[in-house]
PDB file of C-alpha atoms in Angstrom:
ATOM      1  CA  MET A  73      -8.095  -7.013 -10.493  1.00  0.00           C
ATOM      2  CA  PRO A  74     -11.836  -6.213 -10.572  1.00  0.00           C
ATOM      3  CA  ALA A  75     -12.727  -3.628 -13.210  1.00  0.00           C
ATOM      4  CA  SER A  76     -14.238  -1.245 -10.658  1.00  0.00           C
ATOM      5  CA  VAL A  77     -11.004  -1.331  -8.646  1.00  0.00           C
ATOM      6  CA  LEU A  78      -8.904  -0.666 -11.732  1.00  0.00           C
ATOM      7  CA  ALA A  79     -11.179   2.263 -12.608  1.00  0.00           C
ATOM      8  CA  ALA A  80     -10.384   3.912  -9.265  1.00  0.00           C
ATOM      9  CA  LEU A  81      -6.600   3.816  -9.746  1.00  0.00           C
ATOM     10  CA  ALA A  82      -4.739   6.949 -10.807  1.00  0.00           C
ATOM     11  CA  CYS A  83      -1.250   7.381 -12.186  1.00  0.00           C
ATOM     12  CA  PRO A  84       1.085   8.386  -9.327  1.00  0.00           C
ATOM     13  CA  HIS A  85       3.032  10.640 -11.728  1.00  0.00           C
ATOM     14  CA  CYS A  86       0.268  12.658 -13.404  1.00  0.00           C
ATOM     15  CA  GLY A  87      -3.041  11.606 -11.840  1.00  0.00           C
ATOM     16  CA  ALA A  88      -4.543  10.255 -15.070  1.00  0.00           C
ATOM     17  CA  GLY A  89      -6.606   7.095 -15.124  1.00  0.00           C
ATOM     18  CA  ILE A  90      -4.923   3.725 -15.612  1.00  0.00           C
ATOM     19  CA  SER A  91      -5.937   0.943 -17.980  1.00  0.00           C
ATOM     20  CA  PRO A  92      -4.515  -2.394 -19.189  1.00  0.00           C
ATOM     21  CA  ALA A  93      -1.621  -2.255 -21.670  1.00  0.00           C
ATOM     22  CA  GLY A  94      -0.676  -5.776 -22.644  1.00  0.00           C
ATOM     23  CA  ASN A  95       0.599  -7.524 -19.529  1.00  0.00           C
ATOM     24  CA  ALA A  96       1.048  -4.219 -17.710  1.00  0.00           C
ATOM     25  CA  LEU A  97      -0.937  -1.074 -16.885  1.00  0.00           C
ATOM     26  CA  ALA A  98      -0.457   2.417 -18.298  1.00  0.00           C
ATOM     27  CA  CYS A  99      -1.987   5.877 -18.231  1.00  0.00           C
ATOM     28  CA  ALA A 100      -2.898   8.037 -21.227  1.00  0.00           C
ATOM     29  CA  HIS A 101       0.381   9.960 -20.894  1.00  0.00           C
ATOM     30  CA  GLY A 102       2.526   6.883 -21.352  1.00  0.00           C
ATOM     31  CA  HIS A 103       3.510   6.107 -17.779  1.00  0.00           C
ATOM     32  CA  GLY A 104       3.669   2.323 -17.480  1.00  0.00           C
ATOM     33  CA  PHE A 105       3.440   0.024 -14.459  1.00  0.00           C
ATOM     34  CA  ASP A 106       4.436  -3.592 -14.127  1.00  0.00           C
ATOM     35  CA  VAL A 107       2.068  -6.225 -12.830  1.00  0.00           C
ATOM     36  CA  ALA A 108       3.877  -8.821 -10.713  1.00  0.00           C
ATOM     37  CA  ARG A 109       3.256 -12.477 -11.425  1.00  0.00           C
ATOM     38  CA  GLU A 110       1.597 -12.697  -8.008  1.00  0.00           C
ATOM     39  CA  GLY A 111      -1.090 -10.304  -9.248  1.00  0.00           C
ATOM     40  CA  TYR A 112      -0.332  -6.917  -7.709  1.00  0.00           C
ATOM     41  CA  VAL A 113       0.639  -3.789  -9.645  1.00  0.00           C
ATOM     42  CA  SER A 114       3.597  -1.628  -8.631  1.00  0.00           C
ATOM     43  CA  LEU A 115       2.675   2.065  -8.420  1.00  0.00           C
ATOM     44  CA  LEU A 116       5.761   3.086  -6.468  1.00  0.00           C
ATOM     45  CA  THR A 117       7.634   6.203  -7.541  1.00  0.00           C
ATOM     46  CA  GLY A 118      11.247   7.085  -6.769  1.00  0.00           C
ATOM     47  CA  GLN A 119      13.527   5.264  -4.399  1.00  0.00           C
ATOM     48  CA  ARG A 120      11.986   3.648  -1.353  1.00  0.00           C
ATOM     49  CA  PRO A 121      13.809   4.599   1.877  1.00  0.00           C
ATOM     50  CA  THR A 122      15.807   1.747   3.399  1.00  0.00           C
ATOM     51  CA  GLY A 123      13.992  -0.021   6.220  1.00  0.00           C
ATOM     52  CA  THR A 124      10.461   0.821   5.077  1.00  0.00           C
ATOM     53  CA  GLY A 125       7.914  -1.902   4.513  1.00  0.00           C
ATOM     54  CA  ASP A 126       7.617  -5.238   6.270  1.00  0.00           C
ATOM     55  CA  THR A 127      10.291  -7.820   5.577  1.00  0.00           C
ATOM     56  CA  LYS A 128       9.565 -11.333   4.329  1.00  0.00           C
ATOM     57  CA  GLU A 129       9.974 -12.682   7.864  1.00  0.00           C
ATOM     58  CA  MET A 130       7.672 -10.050   9.388  1.00  0.00           C
ATOM     59  CA  VAL A 131       4.965 -10.780   6.814  1.00  0.00           C
ATOM     60  CA  ARG A 132       5.220 -14.517   7.380  1.00  0.00           C
ATOM     61  CA  ALA A 133       4.900 -13.969  11.135  1.00  0.00           C
ATOM     62  CA  ARG A 134       1.922 -11.654  10.715  1.00  0.00           C
ATOM     63  CA  GLN A 135       0.001 -14.054   8.506  1.00  0.00           C
ATOM     64  CA  GLU A 136       0.741 -16.982  10.808  1.00  0.00           C
ATOM     65  CA  PHE A 137      -0.502 -15.031  13.825  1.00  0.00           C
ATOM     66  CA  GLN A 138      -3.609 -13.712  12.083  1.00  0.00           C
ATOM     67  CA  GLU A 139      -4.629 -17.021  10.545  1.00  0.00           C
ATOM     68  CA  ALA A 140      -4.306 -18.672  13.972  1.00  0.00           C
ATOM     69  CA  GLY A 141      -7.245 -16.448  14.984  1.00  0.00           C
ATOM     70  CA  HIS A 142      -5.523 -14.432  17.698  1.00  0.00           C
ATOM     71  CA  TYR A 143      -6.874 -11.148  16.295  1.00  0.00           C
ATOM     72  CA  ALA A 144     -10.182 -12.577  15.059  1.00  0.00           C
ATOM     73  CA  PRO A 145     -12.247 -10.443  17.502  1.00  0.00           C
ATOM     74  CA  LEU A 146     -10.703  -7.300  16.003  1.00  0.00           C
ATOM     75  CA  ALA A 147     -11.351  -8.487  12.442  1.00  0.00           C
ATOM     76  CA  ALA A 148     -14.978  -9.283  13.285  1.00  0.00           C
ATOM     77  CA  ARG A 149     -15.587  -5.910  14.929  1.00  0.00           C
ATOM     78  CA  LEU A 150     -13.909  -4.067  12.067  1.00  0.00           C
ATOM     79  CA  ALA A 151     -16.090  -5.916   9.558  1.00  0.00           C
ATOM     80  CA  ALA A 152     -19.223  -4.997  11.521  1.00  0.00           C
ATOM     81  CA  LEU A 153     -18.273  -1.312  11.664  1.00  0.00           C
ATOM     82  CA  ALA A 154     -17.478  -1.334   7.954  1.00  0.00           C
ATOM     83  CA  ALA A 155     -20.871  -2.762   7.047  1.00  0.00           C
ATOM     84  CA  GLU A 156     -22.537  -0.153   9.243  1.00  0.00           C
ATOM     85  CA  HIS A 157     -20.686   2.830   7.762  1.00  0.00           C
ATOM     86  CA  LEU A 158     -20.501   2.004   4.069  1.00  0.00           C
ATOM     87  CA  PRO A 159     -22.517   4.481   1.986  1.00  0.00           C
ATOM     88  CA  ALA A 160     -26.029   3.236   1.287  1.00  0.00           C
ATOM     89  CA  VAL A 161     -26.081   4.610  -2.263  1.00  0.00           C
ATOM     90  CA  PRO A 162     -23.774   3.110  -4.927  1.00  0.00           C
ATOM     91  CA  ALA A 163     -21.317   5.409  -6.654  1.00  0.00           C
ATOM     92  CA  ALA A 164     -22.246   6.535 -10.145  1.00  0.00           C
ATOM     93  CA  GLY A 165     -21.377   3.912 -12.729  1.00  0.00           C
ATOM     94  CA  SER A 166     -20.661   1.203 -10.142  1.00  0.00           C
ATOM     95  CA  GLY A 167     -23.759  -0.868 -10.927  1.00  0.00           C
ATOM     96  CA  ALA A 168     -25.016  -2.717  -7.886  1.00  0.00           C
ATOM     97  CA  GLU A 169     -21.808  -2.186  -5.911  1.00  0.00           C
ATOM     98  CA  THR A 170     -21.858  -0.038  -2.813  1.00  0.00           C
ATOM     99  CA  GLY A 171     -18.349   1.175  -3.499  1.00  0.00           C
ATOM    100  CA  LEU A 172     -14.654   0.601  -3.050  1.00  0.00           C
ATOM    101  CA  VAL A 173     -13.064  -0.332   0.274  1.00  0.00           C
ATOM    102  CA  ALA A 174      -9.394   0.712   0.302  1.00  0.00           C
ATOM    103  CA  ASP A 175      -7.077  -0.584   3.015  1.00  0.00           C
ATOM    104  CA  ILE A 176      -4.054   1.697   3.492  1.00  0.00           C
ATOM    105  CA  GLY A 177      -1.105  -0.312   4.799  1.00  0.00           C
ATOM    106  CA  ALA A 178      -3.094  -3.501   4.216  1.00  0.00           C
ATOM    107  CA  GLY A 179      -0.298  -5.943   4.937  1.00  0.00           C
ATOM    108  CA  THR A 180      -1.427  -9.449   4.045  1.00  0.00           C
ATOM    109  CA  GLY A 181      -4.984  -8.290   3.305  1.00  0.00           C
ATOM    110  CA  TYR A 182      -6.394 -10.139   6.326  1.00  0.00           C
ATOM    111  CA  TYR A 183      -8.643  -7.324   7.555  1.00  0.00           C
ATOM    112  CA  LEU A 184      -9.723  -6.332   4.050  1.00  0.00           C
ATOM    113  CA  ARG A 185     -10.725  -9.934   3.396  1.00  0.00           C
ATOM    114  CA  GLU A 186     -12.906 -10.049   6.499  1.00  0.00           C
ATOM    115  CA  VAL A 187     -14.537  -6.715   5.632  1.00  0.00           C
ATOM    116  CA  LEU A 188     -15.360  -7.854   2.086  1.00  0.00           C
ATOM    117  CA  GLU A 189     -16.832 -11.085   3.413  1.00  0.00           C
ATOM    118  CA  GLY A 190     -19.331  -8.978   5.334  1.00  0.00           C
ATOM    119  CA  CYS A 191     -19.790  -6.285   2.675  1.00  0.00           C
ATOM    120  CA  THR A 192     -20.819  -8.516  -0.183  1.00  0.00           C
ATOM    121  CA  ARG A 193     -21.628  -5.695  -2.626  1.00  0.00           C
ATOM    122  CA  SER A 194     -18.252  -3.986  -2.322  1.00  0.00           C
ATOM    123  CA  THR A 195     -14.861  -4.419  -3.952  1.00  0.00           C
ATOM    124  CA  GLY A 196     -11.520  -3.848  -2.264  1.00  0.00           C
ATOM    125  CA  LEU A 197      -8.009  -2.549  -2.810  1.00  0.00           C
ATOM    126  CA  ALA A 198      -5.017  -3.427  -0.652  1.00  0.00           C
ATOM    127  CA  LEU A 199      -2.282  -0.770  -0.666  1.00  0.00           C
ATOM    128  CA  ASP A 200       1.101  -1.414   0.915  1.00  0.00           C
ATOM    129  CA  VAL A 201       4.773  -0.662   0.352  1.00  0.00           C
ATOM    130  CA  SER A 202       5.977  -4.206   1.061  1.00  0.00           C
ATOM    131  CA  LYS A 203       6.153  -6.565  -1.909  1.00  0.00           C
ATOM    132  CA  PHE A 204       6.180  -9.489   0.501  1.00  0.00           C
ATOM    133  CA  ALA A 205       2.860  -8.387   1.978  1.00  0.00           C
ATOM    134  CA  LEU A 206       1.332  -7.658  -1.422  1.00  0.00           C
ATOM    135  CA  ARG A 207       2.121 -11.132  -2.705  1.00  0.00           C
ATOM    136  CA  ARG A 208      -0.318 -12.392  -0.105  1.00  0.00           C
ATOM    137  CA  ALA A 209      -2.770  -9.487  -0.273  1.00  0.00           C
ATOM    138  CA  ALA A 210      -3.254  -9.974  -4.030  1.00  0.00           C
ATOM    139  CA  LYS A 211      -4.798 -13.360  -3.251  1.00  0.00           C
ATOM    140  CA  ALA A 212      -6.732 -12.314  -0.160  1.00  0.00           C
ATOM    141  CA  HIS A 213     -10.171 -12.047  -1.801  1.00  0.00           C
ATOM    142  CA  PRO A 214     -11.610 -12.513  -5.307  1.00  0.00           C
ATOM    143  CA  ARG A 215     -13.246  -9.060  -5.193  1.00  0.00           C
ATOM    144  CA  ALA A 216     -10.012  -7.276  -4.275  1.00  0.00           C
ATOM    145  CA  GLY A 217      -6.927  -5.994  -6.043  1.00  0.00           C
ATOM    146  CA  ALA A 218      -3.542  -5.002  -4.646  1.00  0.00           C
ATOM    147  CA  ALA A 219      -1.052  -2.257  -5.472  1.00  0.00           C
ATOM    148  CA  ALA A 220       2.339  -1.178  -4.189  1.00  0.00           C
ATOM    149  CA  CYS A 221       2.563   2.447  -3.105  1.00  0.00           C
ATOM    150  CA  ASP A 222       4.253   4.637  -0.525  1.00  0.00           C
ATOM    151  CA  ALA A 223       1.399   6.233   1.436  1.00  0.00           C
ATOM    152  CA  TRP A 224       3.663   9.141   2.438  1.00  0.00           C
ATOM    153  CA  ARG A 225       4.018  10.147  -1.232  1.00  0.00           C
ATOM    154  CA  GLY A 226       0.318  10.169  -2.032  1.00  0.00           C
ATOM    155  CA  LEU A 227      -2.299   7.548  -2.832  1.00  0.00           C
ATOM    156  CA  PRO A 228      -2.616   6.267  -6.429  1.00  0.00           C
ATOM    157  CA  LEU A 229      -6.376   6.771  -6.420  1.00  0.00           C
ATOM    158  CA  GLY A 230      -8.695   9.197  -8.143  1.00  0.00           C
ATOM    159  CA  THR A 231     -10.376  11.947  -6.151  1.00  0.00           C
ATOM    160  CA  GLY A 232     -13.584  10.775  -4.470  1.00  0.00           C
ATOM    161  CA  THR A 233     -13.267   7.168  -5.621  1.00  0.00           C
ATOM    162  CA  VAL A 234     -13.308   5.409  -2.228  1.00  0.00           C
ATOM    163  CA  ALA A 235     -16.404   4.631  -0.189  1.00  0.00           C
ATOM    164  CA  LEU A 236     -14.611   3.325   2.890  1.00  0.00           C
ATOM    165  CA  LEU A 237     -11.007   3.705   4.003  1.00  0.00           C
ATOM    166  CA  LEU A 238      -9.419   1.240   6.427  1.00  0.00           C
ATOM    167  CA  ASN A 239      -6.258   2.116   8.334  1.00  0.00           C
ATOM    168  CA  VAL A 240      -5.063  -0.589  10.727  1.00  0.00           C
ATOM    169  CA  PHE A 241      -1.722   0.124  12.473  1.00  0.00           C
ATOM    170  CA  ALA A 242      -0.582   2.028   9.377  1.00  0.00           C
ATOM    171  CA  PRO A 243       0.541   5.532   8.269  1.00  0.00           C
ATOM    172  CA  ARG A 244      -2.075   8.275   7.990  1.00  0.00           C
ATOM    173  CA  ASP A 245      -2.146  11.311   5.728  1.00  0.00           C
ATOM    174  CA  GLY A 246      -5.290  13.261   6.520  1.00  0.00           C
ATOM    175  CA  ALA A 247      -5.266  15.414   3.394  1.00  0.00           C
ATOM    176  CA  GLU A 248      -4.798  12.453   1.051  1.00  0.00           C
ATOM    177  CA  PHE A 249      -7.393  10.372   2.867  1.00  0.00           C
ATOM    178  CA  ARG A 250      -9.888  13.214   2.476  1.00  0.00           C
ATOM    179  CA  ARG A 251      -9.070  13.668  -1.208  1.00  0.00           C
ATOM    180  CA  VAL A 252      -9.769  10.063  -2.214  1.00  0.00           C
ATOM    181  CA  LEU A 253     -12.807   9.556   0.019  1.00  0.00           C
ATOM    182  CA  ARG A 254     -16.353  10.136  -1.208  1.00  0.00           C
ATOM    183  CA  GLU A 255     -18.378  12.874   0.476  1.00  0.00           C
ATOM    184  CA  ASP A 256     -20.604  10.211   2.042  1.00  0.00           C
ATOM    185  CA  GLY A 257     -17.711   7.889   2.830  1.00  0.00           C
ATOM    186  CA  ALA A 258     -16.084   6.929   6.112  1.00  0.00           C
ATOM    187  CA  LEU A 259     -12.634   6.273   7.524  1.00  0.00           C
ATOM    188  CA  ILE A 260     -12.010   3.595  10.170  1.00  0.00           C
ATOM    189  CA  VAL A 261      -8.700   3.775  12.037  1.00  0.00           C
ATOM    190  CA  VAL A 262      -7.392   1.066  14.362  1.00  0.00           C
ATOM    191  CA  THR A 263      -4.535   1.809  16.775  1.00  0.00           C
ATOM    192  CA  PRO A 264      -3.167  -0.123  19.760  1.00  0.00           C
ATOM    193  CA  THR A 265      -3.877   1.174  23.255  1.00  0.00           C
ATOM    194  CA  ALA A 266      -1.253   1.395  25.992  1.00  0.00           C
ATOM    195  CA  ARG A 267      -2.527  -1.959  27.290  1.00  0.00           C
ATOM    196  CA  HIS A 268      -1.793  -3.800  24.057  1.00  0.00           C
ATOM    197  CA  LEU A 269       0.589  -6.709  24.737  1.00  0.00           C
ATOM    198  CA  HIS A 270       1.568  -5.004  28.000  1.00  0.00           C
ATOM    199  CA  GLU A 271       2.446  -8.325  29.635  1.00  0.00           C
ATOM    200  CA  LEU A 272       5.190  -8.794  27.046  1.00  0.00           C
ATOM    201  CA  ILE A 273       6.586  -5.266  26.856  1.00  0.00           C
ATOM    202  CA  ASP A 274       8.657  -5.309  30.050  1.00  0.00           C
ATOM    203  CA  ALA A 275       9.371  -9.044  30.037  1.00  0.00           C
ATOM    204  CA  LEU A 276      10.733  -9.038  26.489  1.00  0.00           C
ATOM    205  CA  GLY A 277      11.864  -5.428  26.063  1.00  0.00           C
ATOM    206  CA  LEU A 278       9.414  -4.597  23.270  1.00  0.00           C
ATOM    207  CA  VAL A 279       8.869  -1.220  21.614  1.00  0.00           C
ATOM    208  CA  THR A 280       6.180   0.593  23.611  1.00  0.00           C
ATOM    209  CA  VAL A 281       3.075   2.339  22.314  1.00  0.00           C
ATOM    210  CA  ASP A 282       3.496   6.115  22.085  1.00  0.00           C
ATOM    211  CA  ALA A 283       1.600   7.637  25.011  1.00  0.00           C
ATOM    212  CA  ARG A 284       0.584  10.558  22.764  1.00  0.00           C
ATOM    213  CA  LYS A 285      -0.655   8.333  19.935  1.00  0.00           C
ATOM    214  CA  GLU A 286      -4.307   9.382  20.350  1.00  0.00           C
ATOM    215  CA  GLU A 287      -3.326  13.056  20.414  1.00  0.00           C
ATOM    216  CA  ARG A 288      -1.245  12.650  17.266  1.00  0.00           C
ATOM    217  CA  LEU A 289      -4.131  10.859  15.589  1.00  0.00           C
ATOM    218  CA  GLU A 290      -6.379  13.864  16.117  1.00  0.00           C
ATOM    219  CA  THR A 291      -3.681  16.261  14.933  1.00  0.00           C
ATOM    220  CA  THR A 292      -3.217  14.279  11.720  1.00  0.00           C
ATOM    221  CA  LEU A 293      -6.892  13.959  10.860  1.00  0.00           C
ATOM    222  CA  GLY A 294      -8.572  16.875  12.635  1.00  0.00           C
ATOM    223  CA  ASP A 295      -8.498  19.370   9.755  1.00  0.00           C
ATOM    224  CA  HIS A 296     -10.107  16.941   7.329  1.00  0.00           C
ATOM    225  CA  PHE A 297     -12.348  14.629   9.361  1.00  0.00           C
ATOM    226  CA  SER A 298     -14.722  14.675  12.292  1.00  0.00           C
ATOM    227  CA  LEU A 299     -14.726  11.845  14.810  1.00  0.00           C
ATOM    228  CA  THR A 300     -18.166  10.221  14.954  1.00  0.00           C
ATOM    229  CA  ARG A 301     -17.492   7.111  16.995  1.00  0.00           C
ATOM    230  CA  ARG A 302     -14.752   5.671  19.171  1.00  0.00           C
ATOM    231  CA  GLU A 303     -14.610   2.413  21.079  1.00  0.00           C
ATOM    232  CA  GLU A 304     -12.065   0.191  22.746  1.00  0.00           C
ATOM    233  CA  LEU A 305     -11.779  -3.527  22.221  1.00  0.00           C
ATOM    234  CA  ASP A 306      -9.855  -5.690  24.652  1.00  0.00           C
ATOM    235  CA  HIS A 307      -9.654  -9.447  24.575  1.00  0.00           C
ATOM    236  CA  PRO A 308      -7.434 -11.906  26.447  1.00  0.00           C
ATOM    237  CA  MET A 309      -5.159 -14.305  24.618  1.00  0.00           C
ATOM    238  CA  ARG A 310      -3.281 -17.355  25.870  1.00  0.00           C
ATOM    239  CA  LEU A 311      -0.256 -17.724  23.657  1.00  0.00           C
ATOM    240  CA  PRO A 312       2.158 -20.633  23.446  1.00  0.00           C
ATOM    241  CA  HIS A 313       5.775 -19.580  23.237  1.00  0.00           C
ATOM    242  CA  ALA A 314       5.835 -20.018  19.459  1.00  0.00           C
ATOM    243  CA  ALA A 315       2.908 -17.594  19.118  1.00  0.00           C
ATOM    244  CA  VAL A 316       4.633 -15.085  21.417  1.00  0.00           C
ATOM    245  CA  ALA A 317       7.664 -15.178  19.143  1.00  0.00           C
ATOM    246  CA  THR A 318       5.383 -14.687  16.143  1.00  0.00           C
ATOM    247  CA  ALA A 319       3.649 -11.715  17.781  1.00  0.00           C
ATOM    248  CA  VAL A 320       7.012 -10.055  18.343  1.00  0.00           C
ATOM    249  CA  GLY A 321       8.261 -10.954  14.873  1.00  0.00           C
ATOM    250  CA  MET A 322       5.398  -9.242  13.071  1.00  0.00           C
ATOM    251  CA  GLY A 323       5.838  -5.863  14.764  1.00  0.00           C
ATOM    252  CA  PRO A 324       8.451  -3.085  14.974  1.00  0.00           C
ATOM    253  CA  SER A 325      10.309  -4.844  17.791  1.00  0.00           C
ATOM    254  CA  ALA A 326      11.418  -7.444  15.254  1.00  0.00           C
ATOM    255  CA  ARG A 327      13.925  -4.915  13.906  1.00  0.00           C
ATOM    256  CA  HIS A 328      15.495  -4.191  17.307  1.00  0.00           C
ATOM    257  CA  LEU A 329      15.812  -7.463  19.251  1.00  0.00           C
ATOM    258  CA  ASP A 330      18.592 -10.003  19.016  1.00  0.00           C
ATOM    259  CA  PRO A 331      16.926 -13.337  18.116  1.00  0.00           C
ATOM    260  CA  GLY A 332      18.946 -15.326  20.650  1.00  0.00           C
ATOM    261  CA  GLU A 333      18.188 -12.943  23.512  1.00  0.00           C
ATOM    262  CA  LEU A 334      14.502 -12.851  22.534  1.00  0.00           C
ATOM    263  CA  GLU A 335      14.341 -16.645  22.625  1.00  0.00           C
ATOM    264  CA  ARG A 336      15.880 -16.689  26.103  1.00  0.00           C
ATOM    265  CA  ARG A 337      13.408 -14.119  27.412  1.00  0.00           C
ATOM    266  CA  ILE A 338      10.430 -15.959  25.927  1.00  0.00           C
ATOM    267  CA  SER A 339      11.586 -19.211  27.543  1.00  0.00           C
ATOM    268  CA  ARG A 340      11.137 -17.594  30.952  1.00  0.00           C
ATOM    269  CA  LEU A 341       7.453 -16.812  30.333  1.00  0.00           C
ATOM    270  CA  PRO A 342       4.678 -19.144  31.518  1.00  0.00           C
ATOM    271  CA  THR A 343       3.183 -21.320  28.816  1.00  0.00           C
ATOM    272  CA  PRO A 344       0.673 -20.530  27.587  1.00  0.00           C
ATOM    273  CA  ALA A 345       1.391 -16.881  28.349  1.00  0.00           C
ATOM    274  CA  PRO A 346      -1.582 -14.664  29.276  1.00  0.00           C
ATOM    275  CA  VAL A 347      -1.457 -11.640  26.947  1.00  0.00           C
ATOM    276  CA  THR A 348      -3.907  -8.770  26.417  1.00  0.00           C
ATOM    277  CA  ALA A 349      -4.836  -7.541  22.952  1.00  0.00           C
ATOM    278  CA  SER A 350      -6.171  -3.996  23.197  1.00  0.00           C
ATOM    279  CA  PHE A 351      -7.307  -1.764  20.348  1.00  0.00           C
ATOM    280  CA  LEU A 352      -8.874   1.635  19.767  1.00  0.00           C
ATOM    281  CA  LEU A 353     -11.317   1.777  16.841  1.00  0.00           C
ATOM    282  CA  SER A 354     -12.176   5.266  15.587  1.00  0.00           C
ATOM    283  CA  VAL A 355     -14.718   6.140  12.879  1.00  0.00           C
ATOM    284  CA  TYR A 356     -14.434   9.448  10.995  1.00  0.00           C
ATOM    285  CA  ARG A 357     -16.535  11.279   8.444  1.00  0.00           C
ATOM    286  CA  PRO A 358     -15.076  13.834   6.022  1.00  0.00           C
ATOM    287  CA  VAL A 359     -15.651  17.535   6.661  1.00  0.00           C
TER     288      VAL A 359
END
């Protein structure tokens, strides 16, 4: 883990800084944290509720779909927005770095990797609750680290340590996001629109996008951030049946569909199947 990333971490129990302690990490008050052999550190506290975090199969599906390039237009646009909204002035003590990019609910680290490729003077931190995702995220980029945490119980980061927050299809806690973000920092949120994968929703019986998702987004963030930019990104995909199955397997519908019935429904689709990817990208500044 890059030293500047480690310096931003905070003990989830007491908020103190964290430093190496043999093959683990620890804070000054004696709270210790194991580092997995895959390279990520576990900063989880308490029992994790059953059913939270992506399963091994969901993570495998997500990485397969992403690395096939189906969401490459989103990754490219996110990287461009990140480069545009990173603070111009490095944080104190960060040397030539422009600051830390933290991806909340980072999954495999795919989007963080693309952002760091474009923001060559920044370091990154992937935060997720799934150990299966973190095993991949820890290796996503040489300038990034990875840590396990439950975003609903607080972020294991010091106050004002993050230059740019990424939140792609992941939980949002406005107060915590504001606490860890620098005064000159930015938050970029990506959510699906109602058009996202709409060709598959009825045909396969997928979980639908909440019609009030945009309203809930503003309710969550409105007291702590001001919206400075919003844009939609749609792009057509032509997916072979295997990729359709992968797209379903990496999302919430994977927990609700019988595999045999899903296979039968997919077999009735044209091949390749025309499918729309549709995203809402929102940029916020702290207030």
